[in-house]
Coordinates of C-alpha atoms in Angstrom, one line a residue:
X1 CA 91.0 41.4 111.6
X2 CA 92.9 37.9 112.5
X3 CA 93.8 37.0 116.2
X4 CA 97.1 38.2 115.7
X5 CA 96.6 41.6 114.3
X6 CA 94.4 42.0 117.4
X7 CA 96.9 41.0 120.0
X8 CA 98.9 43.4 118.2
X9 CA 96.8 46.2 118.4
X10 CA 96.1 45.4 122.3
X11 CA 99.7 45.3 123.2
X12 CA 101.9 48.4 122.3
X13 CA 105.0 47.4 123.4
X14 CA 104.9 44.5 120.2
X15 CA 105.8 45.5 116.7
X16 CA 103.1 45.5 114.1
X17 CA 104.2 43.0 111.4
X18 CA 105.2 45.0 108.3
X19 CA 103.1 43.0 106.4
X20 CA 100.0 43.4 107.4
X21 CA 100.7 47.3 106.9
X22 CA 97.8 48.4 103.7
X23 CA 100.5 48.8 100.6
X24 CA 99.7 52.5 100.3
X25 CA 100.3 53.1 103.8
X26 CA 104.0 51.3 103.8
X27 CA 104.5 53.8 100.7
X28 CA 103.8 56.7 102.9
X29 CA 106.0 55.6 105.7
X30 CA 108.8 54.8 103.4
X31 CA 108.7 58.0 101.8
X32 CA 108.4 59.6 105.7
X33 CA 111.8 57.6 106.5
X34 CA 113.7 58.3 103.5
X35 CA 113.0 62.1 104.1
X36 CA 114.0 62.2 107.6
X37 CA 117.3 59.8 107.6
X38 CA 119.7 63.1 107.1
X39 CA 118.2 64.7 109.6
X40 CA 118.7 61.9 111.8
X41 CA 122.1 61.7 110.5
X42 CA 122.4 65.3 111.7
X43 CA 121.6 64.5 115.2
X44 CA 123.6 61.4 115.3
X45 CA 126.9 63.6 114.3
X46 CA 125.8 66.8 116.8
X47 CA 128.1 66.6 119.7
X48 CA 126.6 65.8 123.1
X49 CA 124.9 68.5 124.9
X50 CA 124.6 70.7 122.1
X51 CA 122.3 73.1 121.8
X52 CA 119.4 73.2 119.0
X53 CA 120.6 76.8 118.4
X54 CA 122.3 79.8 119.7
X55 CA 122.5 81.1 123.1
X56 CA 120.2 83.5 124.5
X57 CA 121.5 87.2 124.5
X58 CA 122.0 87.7 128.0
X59 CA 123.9 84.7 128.7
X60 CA 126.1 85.6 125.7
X61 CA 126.3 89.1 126.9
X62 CA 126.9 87.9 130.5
X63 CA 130.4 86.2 128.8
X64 CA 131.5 89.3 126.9
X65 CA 132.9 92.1 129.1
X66 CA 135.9 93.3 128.2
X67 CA 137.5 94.9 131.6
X68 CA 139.8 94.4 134.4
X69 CA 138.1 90.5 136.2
X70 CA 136.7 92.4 139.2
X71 CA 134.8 95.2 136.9
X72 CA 133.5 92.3 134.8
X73 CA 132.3 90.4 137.7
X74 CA 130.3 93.5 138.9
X75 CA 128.8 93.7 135.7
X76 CA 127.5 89.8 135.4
X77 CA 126.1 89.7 138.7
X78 CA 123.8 92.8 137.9
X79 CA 120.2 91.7 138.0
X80 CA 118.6 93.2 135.0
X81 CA 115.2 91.6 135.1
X82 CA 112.4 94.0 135.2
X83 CA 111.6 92.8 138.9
X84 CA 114.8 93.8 140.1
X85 CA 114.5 97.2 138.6
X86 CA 111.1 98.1 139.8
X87 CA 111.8 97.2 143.7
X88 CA 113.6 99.8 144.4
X89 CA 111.2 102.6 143.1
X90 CA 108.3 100.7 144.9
X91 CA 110.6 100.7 147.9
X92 CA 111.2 104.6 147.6
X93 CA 107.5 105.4 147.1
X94 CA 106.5 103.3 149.9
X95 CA 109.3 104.6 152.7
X96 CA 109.3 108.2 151.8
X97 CA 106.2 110.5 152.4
X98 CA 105.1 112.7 149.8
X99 CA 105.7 116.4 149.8
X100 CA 103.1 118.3 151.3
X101 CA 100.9 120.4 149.5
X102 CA 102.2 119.0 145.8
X103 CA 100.0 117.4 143.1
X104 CA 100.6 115.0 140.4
X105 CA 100.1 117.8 137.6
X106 CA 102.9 119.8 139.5
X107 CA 105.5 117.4 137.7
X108 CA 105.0 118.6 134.5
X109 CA 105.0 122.3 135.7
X110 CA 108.7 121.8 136.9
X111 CA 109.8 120.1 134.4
X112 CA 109.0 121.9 131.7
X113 CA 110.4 125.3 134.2
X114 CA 113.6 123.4 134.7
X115 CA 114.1 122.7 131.1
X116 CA 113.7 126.6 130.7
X117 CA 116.8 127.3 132.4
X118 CA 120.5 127.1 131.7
X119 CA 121.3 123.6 133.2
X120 CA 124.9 125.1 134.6
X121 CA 122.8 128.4 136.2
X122 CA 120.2 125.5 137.7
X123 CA 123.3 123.2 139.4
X124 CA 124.7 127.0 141.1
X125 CA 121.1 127.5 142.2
X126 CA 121.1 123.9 144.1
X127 CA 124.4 124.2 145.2
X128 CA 123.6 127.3 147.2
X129 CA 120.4 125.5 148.5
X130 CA 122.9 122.9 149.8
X131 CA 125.1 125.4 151.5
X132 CA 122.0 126.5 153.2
X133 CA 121.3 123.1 154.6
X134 CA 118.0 122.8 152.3
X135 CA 117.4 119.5 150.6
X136 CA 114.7 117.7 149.1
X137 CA 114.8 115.4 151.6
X138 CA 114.9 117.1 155.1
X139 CA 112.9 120.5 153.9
X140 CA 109.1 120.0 153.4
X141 CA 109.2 123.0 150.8
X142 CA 112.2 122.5 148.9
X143 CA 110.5 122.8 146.1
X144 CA 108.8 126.5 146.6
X145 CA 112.6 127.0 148.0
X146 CA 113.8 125.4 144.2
X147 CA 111.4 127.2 142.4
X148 CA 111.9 131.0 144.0
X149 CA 115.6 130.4 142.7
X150 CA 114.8 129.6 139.5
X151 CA 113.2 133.1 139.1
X152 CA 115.6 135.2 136.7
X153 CA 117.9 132.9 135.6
X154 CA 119.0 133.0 131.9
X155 CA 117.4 130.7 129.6
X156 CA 118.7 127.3 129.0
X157 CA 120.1 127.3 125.0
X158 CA 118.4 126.1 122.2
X159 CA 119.8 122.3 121.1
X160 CA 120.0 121.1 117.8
X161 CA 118.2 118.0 116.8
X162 CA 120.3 115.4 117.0
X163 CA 120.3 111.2 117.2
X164 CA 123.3 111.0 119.3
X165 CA 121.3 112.4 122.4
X166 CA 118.8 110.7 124.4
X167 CA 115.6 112.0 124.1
X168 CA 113.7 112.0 127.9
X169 CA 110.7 109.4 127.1
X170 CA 109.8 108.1 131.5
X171 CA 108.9 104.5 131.5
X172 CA 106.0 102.9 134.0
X173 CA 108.0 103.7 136.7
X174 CA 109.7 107.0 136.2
X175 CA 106.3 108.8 135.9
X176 CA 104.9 106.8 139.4
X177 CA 108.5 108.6 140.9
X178 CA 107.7 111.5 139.2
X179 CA 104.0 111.7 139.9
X180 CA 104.7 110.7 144.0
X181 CA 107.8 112.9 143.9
X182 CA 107.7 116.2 140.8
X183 CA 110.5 118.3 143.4
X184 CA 112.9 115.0 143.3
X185 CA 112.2 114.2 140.0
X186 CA 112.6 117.9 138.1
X187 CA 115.6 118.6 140.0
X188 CA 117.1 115.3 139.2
X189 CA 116.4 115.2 135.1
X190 CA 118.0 118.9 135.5
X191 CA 121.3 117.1 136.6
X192 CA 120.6 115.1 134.0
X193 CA 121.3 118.0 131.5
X194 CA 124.2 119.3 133.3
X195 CA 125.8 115.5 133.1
X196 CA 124.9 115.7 129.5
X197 CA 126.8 118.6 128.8
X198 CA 129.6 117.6 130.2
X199 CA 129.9 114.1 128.9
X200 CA 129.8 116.0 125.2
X201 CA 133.8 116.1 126.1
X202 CA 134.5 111.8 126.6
X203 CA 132.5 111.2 123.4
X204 CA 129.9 109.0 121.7
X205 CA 126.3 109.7 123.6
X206 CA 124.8 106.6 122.8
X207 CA 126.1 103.7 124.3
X208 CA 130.0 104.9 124.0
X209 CA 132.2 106.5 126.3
X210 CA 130.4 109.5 127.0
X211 CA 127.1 107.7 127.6
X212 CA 129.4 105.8 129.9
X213 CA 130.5 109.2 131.6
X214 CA 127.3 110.9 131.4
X215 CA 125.4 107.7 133.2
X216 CA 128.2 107.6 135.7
X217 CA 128.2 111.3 136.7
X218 CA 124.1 111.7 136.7
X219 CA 123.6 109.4 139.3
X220 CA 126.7 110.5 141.3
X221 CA 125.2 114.2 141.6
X222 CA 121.4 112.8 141.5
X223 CA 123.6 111.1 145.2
X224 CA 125.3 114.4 146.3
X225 CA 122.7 116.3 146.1
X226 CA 119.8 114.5 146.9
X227 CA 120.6 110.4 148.4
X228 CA 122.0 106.8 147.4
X229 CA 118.6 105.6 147.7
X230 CA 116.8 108.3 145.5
X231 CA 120.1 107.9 142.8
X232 CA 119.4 104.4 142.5
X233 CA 115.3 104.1 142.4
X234 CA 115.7 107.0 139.6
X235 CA 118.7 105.1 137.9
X236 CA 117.0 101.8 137.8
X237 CA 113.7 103.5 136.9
X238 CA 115.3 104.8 134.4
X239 CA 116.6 101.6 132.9
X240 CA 113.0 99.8 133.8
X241 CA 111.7 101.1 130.2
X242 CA 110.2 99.1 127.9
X243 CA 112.4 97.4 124.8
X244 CA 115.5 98.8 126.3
X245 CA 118.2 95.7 125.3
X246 CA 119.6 94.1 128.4
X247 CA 123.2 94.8 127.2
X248 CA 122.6 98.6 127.7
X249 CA 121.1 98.0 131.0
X250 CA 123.6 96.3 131.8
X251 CA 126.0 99.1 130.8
X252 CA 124.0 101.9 132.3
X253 CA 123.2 99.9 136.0
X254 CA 127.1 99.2 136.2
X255 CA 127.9 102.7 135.9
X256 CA 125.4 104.2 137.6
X257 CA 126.8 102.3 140.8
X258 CA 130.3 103.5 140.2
X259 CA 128.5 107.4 140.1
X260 CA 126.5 106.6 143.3
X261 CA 129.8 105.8 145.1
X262 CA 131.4 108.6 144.0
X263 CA 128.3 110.7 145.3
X264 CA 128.3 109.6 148.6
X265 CA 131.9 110.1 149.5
X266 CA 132.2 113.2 148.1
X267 CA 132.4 116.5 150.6
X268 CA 132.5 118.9 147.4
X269 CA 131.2 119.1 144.5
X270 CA 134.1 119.0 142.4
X271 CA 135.0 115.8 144.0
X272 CA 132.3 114.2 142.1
X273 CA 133.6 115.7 139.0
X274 CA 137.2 114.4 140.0
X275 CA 135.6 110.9 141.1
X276 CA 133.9 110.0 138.2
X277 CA 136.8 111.2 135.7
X278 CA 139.0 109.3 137.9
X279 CA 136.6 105.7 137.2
X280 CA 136.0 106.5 133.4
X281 CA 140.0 106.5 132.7
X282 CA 141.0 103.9 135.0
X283 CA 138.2 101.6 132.7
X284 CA 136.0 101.4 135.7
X285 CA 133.1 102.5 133.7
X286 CA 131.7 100.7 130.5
X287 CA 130.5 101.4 127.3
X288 CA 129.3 99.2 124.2
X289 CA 131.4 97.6 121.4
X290 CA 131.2 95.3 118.3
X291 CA 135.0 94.9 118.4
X292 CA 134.4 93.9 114.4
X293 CA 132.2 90.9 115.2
X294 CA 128.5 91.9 114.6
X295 CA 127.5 91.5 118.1
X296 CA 127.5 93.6 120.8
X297 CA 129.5 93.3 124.2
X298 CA 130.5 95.2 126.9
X299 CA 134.2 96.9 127.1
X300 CA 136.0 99.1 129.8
X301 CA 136.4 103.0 128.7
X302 CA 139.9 102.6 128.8
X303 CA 140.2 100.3 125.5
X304 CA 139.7 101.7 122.2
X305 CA 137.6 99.6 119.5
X306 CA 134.6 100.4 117.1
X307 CA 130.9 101.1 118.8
X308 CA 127.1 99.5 118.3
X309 CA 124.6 101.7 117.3

């Protein structure tokens, strides 16, 4: 190696002299450039600050709400990360004693009793435990109390298979709810039904209007019957399971805030009913939409338009 070539090799910020580059090598190089000038050209014609390819989902989705400015405001501000969703529950869990005298097994034992019974004869028998003064939260045996009113009621009907209906599979969290409350929990999935039921009448159940309604209306009772704090560990619990998109958490954490207002300044229960049908055609509440695009967004239940399964 000459003097030169040394110096050259010692000091990077001076060029190697293309001549003393081996003559397979400067083929190599050659045939390296000529292959990456167009993408080079490519870069050079990009526009400045663009991306290297599409958004991410949730800041698109955060963009597409079709609703009145303050609804969609709501909507983006939602925190819909997994540690938003969990705090509450943990919050709950750690606040709230457990019930005397119950075990973990016991949730399974209600549930599968509540499912037994006619979801419309199981909201009569909690109503009349509220006109007693008796609820989960201020009597230590609610759920003996629940459970002895349960006793004869007709059976809940038989439902037919179907993909439009939600099947009840708890996530991380809803079973540590569930296992630290089973009375709460039971009671709460039986509301559940009855806002199923009724949301049958405002349409699609999966992600349209009457997933919008039934969303809205569970965690409004799930309030009225039992608290704001219980509706929204449950609700966000709820939304906390894993591989569900952030666009129907989005959706499902919006409306179950409208429900939970609705809960808590109702007097009656047919307040809630009136509150919550009140939101859903005023386009307070939201549901899911393609609009013709391919890609989902978020759009107020008073606007028509196609849906995303």
């Amino acid at each position: 190696m000459s003097r030169a070539q040394r110096e050259n090799a010692r000091s990077p910020e001076r060029l190697v002299p293309w001549q003393t580059v081996p003559g397979k090598l400067r083929k190599r190089l050659l045939a390296t450039v000529w292959t990456l000038l167009p993408l080079a050209g490519l870069a050079v014609l990009a526009p400045a600050g663009a991306s290297a390819g599409p958004p991410a989902e949730e800041e698109q989705e955060a963009e597409q709400v079709e609703a009145a400015p303050e609804i969609a405001a709501e909507a983006q501000a939602l925190d819909v990360s997994d540690e938003a969703l969990t705090e509450d529950a943990d919050r709950f869990i750690k606040d709230h004693p457990r019930p005397k005298g119950k075990a973990a097994s016991d949730s399974e034992a209600l549930a599968r009793r509540i499912e037994s019974v006619d979801p419309d004869q199981f909201l009569q028998a909690l109503e009349e435990l509220r006109k007693e003064g008796l609820t989960a939260e201020s009597t230590p045996d609610f759920a003996q109390r629940l459970e002895k009113k349960l006793e004869g009621l007709p059976a809940a009907p038989k439902k037919a298979a179907s993909d439009d209906v939600e099947t009840l599979a708890l996530g991380p969290q809803e079973k540590k709810l569930c296992i630290a409350f089973p009375d709460f929990c039971a009671s709460s999935f039986a509301l559940g039904q009855v806002a199923e039921q009724k949301a049958k009448r405002y349409g699609k159940l999966h992600n349209g209007k009457g997933d919008a309604f039934k969303h809205a209306y569970w965690s409004a009772l799930m309030t009225f019957y039992h608290s704001e704090l219980w509706a929204k560990a449950l609700g966000n619990a709820h939304e906390a399971r894993p591989k569900n998109p952030k666009i129907e958490r989005r959706m499902d954490l919006h409306n179950n805030a409208v429900g939970r207002g609705h809960g808590k300044r109702a007097n009656i229960v047919t307040s809630v009913d009136d509150g919550v049908d009140r939101s859903f055609k005023r386009g307070d509440l939201l549901r899911i939409s393609c609009g013709g695009k391919g890609r989902s967004h978020l759009v107020a239940t008073d606007r028509g338009g196609d849906y995303c399964d």
